[in-house]
Coordinates of C-alpha atoms in Angstrom, one line a residue:
Chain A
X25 CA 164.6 109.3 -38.3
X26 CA 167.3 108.7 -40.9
X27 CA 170.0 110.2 -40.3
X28 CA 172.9 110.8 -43.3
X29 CA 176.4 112.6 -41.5
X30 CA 179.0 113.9 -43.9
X31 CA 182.3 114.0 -42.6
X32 CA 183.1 117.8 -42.8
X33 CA 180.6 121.1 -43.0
X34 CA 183.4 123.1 -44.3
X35 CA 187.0 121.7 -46.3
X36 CA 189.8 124.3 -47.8
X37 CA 192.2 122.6 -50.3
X38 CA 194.8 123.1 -52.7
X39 CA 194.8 122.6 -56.3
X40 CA 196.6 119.0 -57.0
X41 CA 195.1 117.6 -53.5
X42 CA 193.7 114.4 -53.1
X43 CA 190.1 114.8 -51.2
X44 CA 188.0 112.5 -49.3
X45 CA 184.4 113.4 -48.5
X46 CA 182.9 110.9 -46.4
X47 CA 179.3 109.9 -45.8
X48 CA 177.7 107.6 -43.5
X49 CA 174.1 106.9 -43.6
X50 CA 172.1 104.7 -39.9
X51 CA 169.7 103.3 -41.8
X52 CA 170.4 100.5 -43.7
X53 CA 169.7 101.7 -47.2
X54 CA 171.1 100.0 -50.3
X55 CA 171.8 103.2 -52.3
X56 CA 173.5 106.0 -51.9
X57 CA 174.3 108.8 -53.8
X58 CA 176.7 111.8 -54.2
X59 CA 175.4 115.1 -55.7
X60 CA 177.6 119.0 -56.2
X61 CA 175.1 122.0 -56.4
X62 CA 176.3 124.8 -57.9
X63 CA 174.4 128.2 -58.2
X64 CA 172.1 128.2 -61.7
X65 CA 172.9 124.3 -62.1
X66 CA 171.0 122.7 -59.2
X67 CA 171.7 119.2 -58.0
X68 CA 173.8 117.3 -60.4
X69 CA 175.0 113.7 -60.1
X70 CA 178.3 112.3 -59.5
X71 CA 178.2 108.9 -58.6
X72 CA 175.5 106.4 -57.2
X73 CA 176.1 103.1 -55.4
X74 CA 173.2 100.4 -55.2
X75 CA 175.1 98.0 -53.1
X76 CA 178.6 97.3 -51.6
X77 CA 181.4 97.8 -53.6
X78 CA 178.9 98.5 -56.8
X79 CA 179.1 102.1 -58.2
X80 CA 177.7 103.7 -61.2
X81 CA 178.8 106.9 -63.1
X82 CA 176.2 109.5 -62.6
X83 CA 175.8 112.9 -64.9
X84 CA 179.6 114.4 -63.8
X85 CA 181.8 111.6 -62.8
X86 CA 184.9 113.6 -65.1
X87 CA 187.5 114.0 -62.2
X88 CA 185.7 111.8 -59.4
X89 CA 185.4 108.7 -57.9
X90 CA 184.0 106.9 -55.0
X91 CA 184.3 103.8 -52.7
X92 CA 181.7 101.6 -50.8
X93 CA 183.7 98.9 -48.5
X94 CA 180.9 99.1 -46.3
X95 CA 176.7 99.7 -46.6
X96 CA 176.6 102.4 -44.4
X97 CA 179.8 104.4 -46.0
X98 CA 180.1 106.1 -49.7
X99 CA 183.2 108.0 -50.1
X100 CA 184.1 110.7 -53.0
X101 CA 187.5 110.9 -53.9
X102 CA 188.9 113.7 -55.6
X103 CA 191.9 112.4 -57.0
X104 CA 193.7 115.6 -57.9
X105 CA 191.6 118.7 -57.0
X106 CA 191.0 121.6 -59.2
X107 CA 189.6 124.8 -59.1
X108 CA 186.6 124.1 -61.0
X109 CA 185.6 121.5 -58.6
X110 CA 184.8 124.0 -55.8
X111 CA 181.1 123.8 -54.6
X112 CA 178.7 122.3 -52.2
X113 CA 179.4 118.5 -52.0
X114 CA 176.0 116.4 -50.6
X115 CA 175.4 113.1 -50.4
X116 CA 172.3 111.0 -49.7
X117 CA 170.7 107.4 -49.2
X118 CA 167.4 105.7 -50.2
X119 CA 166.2 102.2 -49.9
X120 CA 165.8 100.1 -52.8
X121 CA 162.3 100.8 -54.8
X122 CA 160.4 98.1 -55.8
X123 CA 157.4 98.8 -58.1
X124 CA 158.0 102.1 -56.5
X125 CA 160.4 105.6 -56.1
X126 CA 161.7 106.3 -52.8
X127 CA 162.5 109.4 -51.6
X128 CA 166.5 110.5 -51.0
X129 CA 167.5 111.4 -47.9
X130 CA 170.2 114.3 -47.4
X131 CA 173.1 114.9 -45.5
X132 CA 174.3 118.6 -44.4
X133 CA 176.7 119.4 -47.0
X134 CA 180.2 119.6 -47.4
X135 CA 181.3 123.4 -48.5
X136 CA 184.4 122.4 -50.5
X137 CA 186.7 125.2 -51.7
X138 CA 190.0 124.4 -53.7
X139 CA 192.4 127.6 -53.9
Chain B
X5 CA 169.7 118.0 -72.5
X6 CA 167.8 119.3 -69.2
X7 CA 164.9 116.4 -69.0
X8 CA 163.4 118.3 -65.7
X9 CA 163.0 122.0 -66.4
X10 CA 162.2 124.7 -64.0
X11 CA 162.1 127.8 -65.6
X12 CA 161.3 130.6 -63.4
X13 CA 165.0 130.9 -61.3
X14 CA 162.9 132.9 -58.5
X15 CA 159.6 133.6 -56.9
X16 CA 158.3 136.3 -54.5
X17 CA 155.1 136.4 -52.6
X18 CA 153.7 137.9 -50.0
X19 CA 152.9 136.4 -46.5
X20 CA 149.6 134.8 -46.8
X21 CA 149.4 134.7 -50.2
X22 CA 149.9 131.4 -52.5
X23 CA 153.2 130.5 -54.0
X24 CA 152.8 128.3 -57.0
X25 CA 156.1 127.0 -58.4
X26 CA 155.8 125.1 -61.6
X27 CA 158.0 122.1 -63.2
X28 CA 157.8 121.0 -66.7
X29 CA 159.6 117.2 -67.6
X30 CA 160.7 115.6 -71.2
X31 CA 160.9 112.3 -70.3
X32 CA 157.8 110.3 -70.4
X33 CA 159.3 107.4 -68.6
X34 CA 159.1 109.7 -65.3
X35 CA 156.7 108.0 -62.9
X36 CA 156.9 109.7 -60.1
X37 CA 158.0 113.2 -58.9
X38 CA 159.2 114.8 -55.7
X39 CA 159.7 118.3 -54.9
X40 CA 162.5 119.0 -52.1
X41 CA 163.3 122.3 -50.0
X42 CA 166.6 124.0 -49.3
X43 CA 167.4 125.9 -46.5
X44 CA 171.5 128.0 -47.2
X45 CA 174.3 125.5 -46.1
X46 CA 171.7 122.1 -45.5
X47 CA 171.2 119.6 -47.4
X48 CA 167.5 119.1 -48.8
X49 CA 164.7 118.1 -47.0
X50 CA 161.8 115.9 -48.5
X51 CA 158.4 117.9 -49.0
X52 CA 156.2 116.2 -50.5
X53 CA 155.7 113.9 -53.8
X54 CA 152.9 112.7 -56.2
X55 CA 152.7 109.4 -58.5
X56 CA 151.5 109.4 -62.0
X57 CA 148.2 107.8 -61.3
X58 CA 147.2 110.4 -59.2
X59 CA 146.8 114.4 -60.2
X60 CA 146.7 115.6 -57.1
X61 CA 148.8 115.1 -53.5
X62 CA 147.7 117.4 -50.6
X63 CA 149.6 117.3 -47.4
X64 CA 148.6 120.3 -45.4
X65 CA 149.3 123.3 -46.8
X66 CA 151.4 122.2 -49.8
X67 CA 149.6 120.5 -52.5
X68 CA 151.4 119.2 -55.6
X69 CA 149.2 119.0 -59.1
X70 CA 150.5 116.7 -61.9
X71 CA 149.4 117.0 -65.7
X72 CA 150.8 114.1 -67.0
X73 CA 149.3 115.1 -70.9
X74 CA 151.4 118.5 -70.4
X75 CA 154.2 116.9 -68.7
X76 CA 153.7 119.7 -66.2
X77 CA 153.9 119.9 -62.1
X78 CA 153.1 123.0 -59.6
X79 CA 153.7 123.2 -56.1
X80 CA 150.9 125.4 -54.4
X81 CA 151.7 126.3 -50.6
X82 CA 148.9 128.2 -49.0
X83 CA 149.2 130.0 -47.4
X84 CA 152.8 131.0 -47.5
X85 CA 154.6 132.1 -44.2
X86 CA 158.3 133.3 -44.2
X87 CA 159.8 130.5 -42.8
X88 CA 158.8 128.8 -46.6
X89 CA 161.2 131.2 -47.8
X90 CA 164.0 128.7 -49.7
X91 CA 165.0 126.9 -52.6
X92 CA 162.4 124.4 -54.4
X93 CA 163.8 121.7 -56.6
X94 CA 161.6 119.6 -58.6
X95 CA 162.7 115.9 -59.0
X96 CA 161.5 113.4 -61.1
X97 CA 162.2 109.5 -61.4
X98 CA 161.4 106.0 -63.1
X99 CA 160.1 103.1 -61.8
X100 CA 163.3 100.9 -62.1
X101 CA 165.7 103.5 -61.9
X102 CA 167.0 102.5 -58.8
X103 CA 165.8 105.7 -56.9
X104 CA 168.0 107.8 -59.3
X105 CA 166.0 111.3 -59.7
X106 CA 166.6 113.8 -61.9
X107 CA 166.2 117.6 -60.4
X108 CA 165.7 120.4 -61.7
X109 CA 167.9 123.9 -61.4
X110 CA 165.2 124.9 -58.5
X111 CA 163.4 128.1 -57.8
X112 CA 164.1 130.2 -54.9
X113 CA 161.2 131.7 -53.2
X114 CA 160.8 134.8 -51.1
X115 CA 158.0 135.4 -48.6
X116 CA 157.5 139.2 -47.8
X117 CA 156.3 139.6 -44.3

């Protein structure tokens, strides 16, 4: 089974923080993918990554950005948190489609609350 | 401008009945369509998906329908138990797009015991 870990279930941070929310995925996928969900706005993209060290802006990248050293690692970076960012953080990976969609796979979430 | 559109925000049904959750697209480039469930404080799970030369995906009891001259999806799970009880999104994607979908808001649905 694919599995896709994030690096915390739960974060607490202050306004003006720098954040990292991690993701590793264990099965060799080419993309990967960061999403927030927020209440009334379902999933909404951030960033996307189709290879190492590529990225591309998703629907929301205002006040993000991400890192990919490594295929199995996609990091969001919250340079400066704010208030507005609060919300559930997920990430996921899918192989490369050709001809063909693939289906995303999730990680658990990361509850992120900046005070 | 929201190109995958589910309008109903919620859904309730009773044990043993059938749920029916519809999705309605803009974007005629959409080839293929996936609808994911959410269980509180996961991240979403795969259900089941449908191309655009089909109209119809069965995969015990949920079932996806496509009408590709409507623009217009349902997911019909019969019959519904309480465990179904979560949050639907709709997602849609282009051949091409590098596996980028486009979901919907989602639709949270209730099943009564």
């Amino acid at each position: 089974d694919v599995k896709v870990t994030q690096s915390s279930r739960y974060l607490v941070k202050r306004t003006g923080e720098k954040v990292f929310l991690e993701c590793v995925q264990d099965m060799d996928h080419e993309n990967m993918f960061w999403y927030r969900q927020d209440p009334g706005l379902g999933l909404r993209l951030i960033y996307f990554s189709y290879d190492v060290k590529m990225k591309e802006k998703g629907d929301i990248p205002e006040g993000y950005s991400v890192s990919r050293e490594k295929k199995e690692r996609f990091s969001l970076i919250l340079e400066s948190a704010s208030t507005n960012q609060t919300s559930m953080y997920l990430c996921a990976s899918s192989l490369v489609a050709l001809g063909a969609a693939n289906e995303q796979f999730f990680g658990p979430g990361t509850r992120l609350t900046v005070l | 401008d929201q190109q995958v559109k589910q309008n109903s925000p919620s859904l309730s049904v009773q044990e043993g009945r059938i749920s029916i959750l519809n999705c309605d697209y803009t974007n005629s480039m959409f080839d293929y369509f996936l609808w994911y469930k959410k269980y509180p404080a996961e991240g979403p799970t795969f259900l089941i998906s449908i191309s655009s030369i089909k109209d119809k995906n069965e995969d015990g009891r949920f079932t996806v329908f496509l009408n590709k001259s409507a623009k217009h999806l349902s997911l019909h799970i019969v019959p519904s138990q309480p465990g179904d009880s979560a949050v639907y999104f709709c997602a849609a994607t282009a051949t091409g797009a590098n596996s980028k979908l486009t979901f919907g808001k989602g639709i949270t649905l209730s099943v009564r015991p």
